[in-house]
Coordinates of C-alpha atoms in Angstrom, one line a residue:
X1 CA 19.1 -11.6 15.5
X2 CA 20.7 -14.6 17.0
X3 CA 17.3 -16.9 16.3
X4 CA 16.7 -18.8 13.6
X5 CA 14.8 -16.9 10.5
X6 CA 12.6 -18.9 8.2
X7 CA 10.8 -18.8 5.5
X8 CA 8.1 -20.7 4.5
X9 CA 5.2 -20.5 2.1
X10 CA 1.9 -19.8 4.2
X11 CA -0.1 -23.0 2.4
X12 CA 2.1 -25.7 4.0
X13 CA 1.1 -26.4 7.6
X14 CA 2.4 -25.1 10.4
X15 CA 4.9 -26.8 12.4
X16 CA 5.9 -26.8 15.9
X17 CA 9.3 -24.9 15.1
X18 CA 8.4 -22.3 12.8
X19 CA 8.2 -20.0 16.5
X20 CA 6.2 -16.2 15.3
X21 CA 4.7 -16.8 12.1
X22 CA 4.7 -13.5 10.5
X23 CA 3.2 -13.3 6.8
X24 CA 5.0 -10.6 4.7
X25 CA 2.6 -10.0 1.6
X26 CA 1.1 -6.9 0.9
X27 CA -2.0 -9.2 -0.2
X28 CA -3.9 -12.2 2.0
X29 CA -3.7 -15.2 0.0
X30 CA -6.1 -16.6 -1.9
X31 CA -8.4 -19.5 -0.5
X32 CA -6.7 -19.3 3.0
X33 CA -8.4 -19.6 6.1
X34 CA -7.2 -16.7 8.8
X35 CA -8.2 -19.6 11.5
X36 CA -5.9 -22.3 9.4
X37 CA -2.7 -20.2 8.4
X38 CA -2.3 -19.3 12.3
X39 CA 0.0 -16.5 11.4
X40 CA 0.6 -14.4 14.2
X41 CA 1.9 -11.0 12.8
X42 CA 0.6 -9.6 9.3
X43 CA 3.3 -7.1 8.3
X44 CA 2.0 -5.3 5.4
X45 CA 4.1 -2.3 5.5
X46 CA 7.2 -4.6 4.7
X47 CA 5.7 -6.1 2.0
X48 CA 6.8 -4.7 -1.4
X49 CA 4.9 -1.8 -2.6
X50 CA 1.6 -3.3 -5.2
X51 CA 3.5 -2.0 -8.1
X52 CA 7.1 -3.6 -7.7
X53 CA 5.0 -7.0 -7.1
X54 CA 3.3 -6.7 -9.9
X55 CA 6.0 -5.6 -12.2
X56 CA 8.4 -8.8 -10.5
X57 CA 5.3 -10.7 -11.5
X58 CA 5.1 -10.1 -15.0
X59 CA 9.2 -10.3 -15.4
X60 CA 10.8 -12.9 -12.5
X61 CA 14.2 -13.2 -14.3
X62 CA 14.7 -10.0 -13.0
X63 CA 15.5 -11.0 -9.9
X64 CA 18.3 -8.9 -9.4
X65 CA 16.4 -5.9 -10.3
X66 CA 13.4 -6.8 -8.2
X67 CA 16.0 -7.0 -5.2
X68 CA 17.1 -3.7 -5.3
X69 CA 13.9 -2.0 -5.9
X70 CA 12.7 -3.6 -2.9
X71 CA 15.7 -2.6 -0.6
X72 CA 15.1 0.7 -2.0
X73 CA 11.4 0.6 -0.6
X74 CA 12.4 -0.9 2.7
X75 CA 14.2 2.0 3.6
X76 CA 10.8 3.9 4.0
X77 CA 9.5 5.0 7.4
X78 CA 6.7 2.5 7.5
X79 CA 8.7 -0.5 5.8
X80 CA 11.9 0.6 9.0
X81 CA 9.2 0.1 11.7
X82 CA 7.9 -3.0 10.7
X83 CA 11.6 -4.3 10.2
X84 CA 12.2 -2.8 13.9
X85 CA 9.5 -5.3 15.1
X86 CA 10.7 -7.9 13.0
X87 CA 13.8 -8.0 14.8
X88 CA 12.5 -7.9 18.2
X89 CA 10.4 -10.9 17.7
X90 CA 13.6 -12.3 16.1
X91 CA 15.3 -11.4 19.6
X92 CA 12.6 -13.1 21.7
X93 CA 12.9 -16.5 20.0
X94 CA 12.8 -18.2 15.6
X95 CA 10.2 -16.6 13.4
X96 CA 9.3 -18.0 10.3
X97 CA 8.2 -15.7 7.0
X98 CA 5.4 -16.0 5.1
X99 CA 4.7 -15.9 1.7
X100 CA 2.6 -16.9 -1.1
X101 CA 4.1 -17.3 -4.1
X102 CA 5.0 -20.5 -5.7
X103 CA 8.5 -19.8 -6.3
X104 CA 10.6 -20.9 -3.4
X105 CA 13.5 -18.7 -3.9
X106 CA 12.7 -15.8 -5.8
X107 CA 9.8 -14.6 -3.7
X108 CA 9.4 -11.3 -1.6
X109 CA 10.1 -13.3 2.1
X110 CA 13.0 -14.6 0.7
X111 CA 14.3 -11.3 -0.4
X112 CA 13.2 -10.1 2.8
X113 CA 15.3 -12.9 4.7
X114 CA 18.8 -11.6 3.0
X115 CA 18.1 -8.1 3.5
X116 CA 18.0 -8.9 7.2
X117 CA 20.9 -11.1 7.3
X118 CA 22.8 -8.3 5.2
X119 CA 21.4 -5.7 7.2
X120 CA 22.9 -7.7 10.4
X121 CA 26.3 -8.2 9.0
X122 CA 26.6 -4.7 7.7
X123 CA 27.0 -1.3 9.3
X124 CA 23.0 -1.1 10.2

């Protein structure tokens, strides 16, 4: 992963160096245009699983907890391919994340985003 990884939320428009524009929700947001978001790559299968959203959701101070249950999920078969195409579109040149949400830092992509880092710095 030696391009840039960005995240970005999938209502502001998209700029000439987000590179792939991969959306990671489980869910296409609400009053979005497929034609206007210009995402390239919908990755459900790393999205977190609908009830770890919703539970995040209805408690966001746990954060902490949230990021665990979710590195928990990524380990499953479906969740490891979709990373394993992550990274080769992260080999091939910057990719930005997707998301939703309307918290900038304690969102799924952004979870996602030190996963991979961590993932890259550690023995995986």
């Amino acid at each position: 992963m030696a391009n840039p990884l960005t995240i970005k939320r999938v209502y502001e428009p998209p700029a000439k160096n987000d590179g792939t524009r991969i959306l990671v929700d489980r869910l296409w947001p609400r009053g979005i245009a497929k034609d206007k978001a210009r995402i390239d790559l919908w990755l459900k299968d790393i999205a977190p699983s609908d009830g770890l959203r919703k539970r995040f959701h209805a408690t966001p101070e746990n954060w902490d907890e949230f990021r665990d249950a979710y590195a928990i999920e990524l380990k499953a078969t479906a969740a490891q391919a979709a990373a394993k195409l992550l990274r080769d579109y992260l080999r091939r040149g910057p990719v930005t994340l997707l998301y939703a949400a309307k918290d900038a830092t304690r969102n799924n992509a952004f979870a996602l985003k030190l996963w991979l880092l961590h993932r890259r710095r550690g023995p995986n």
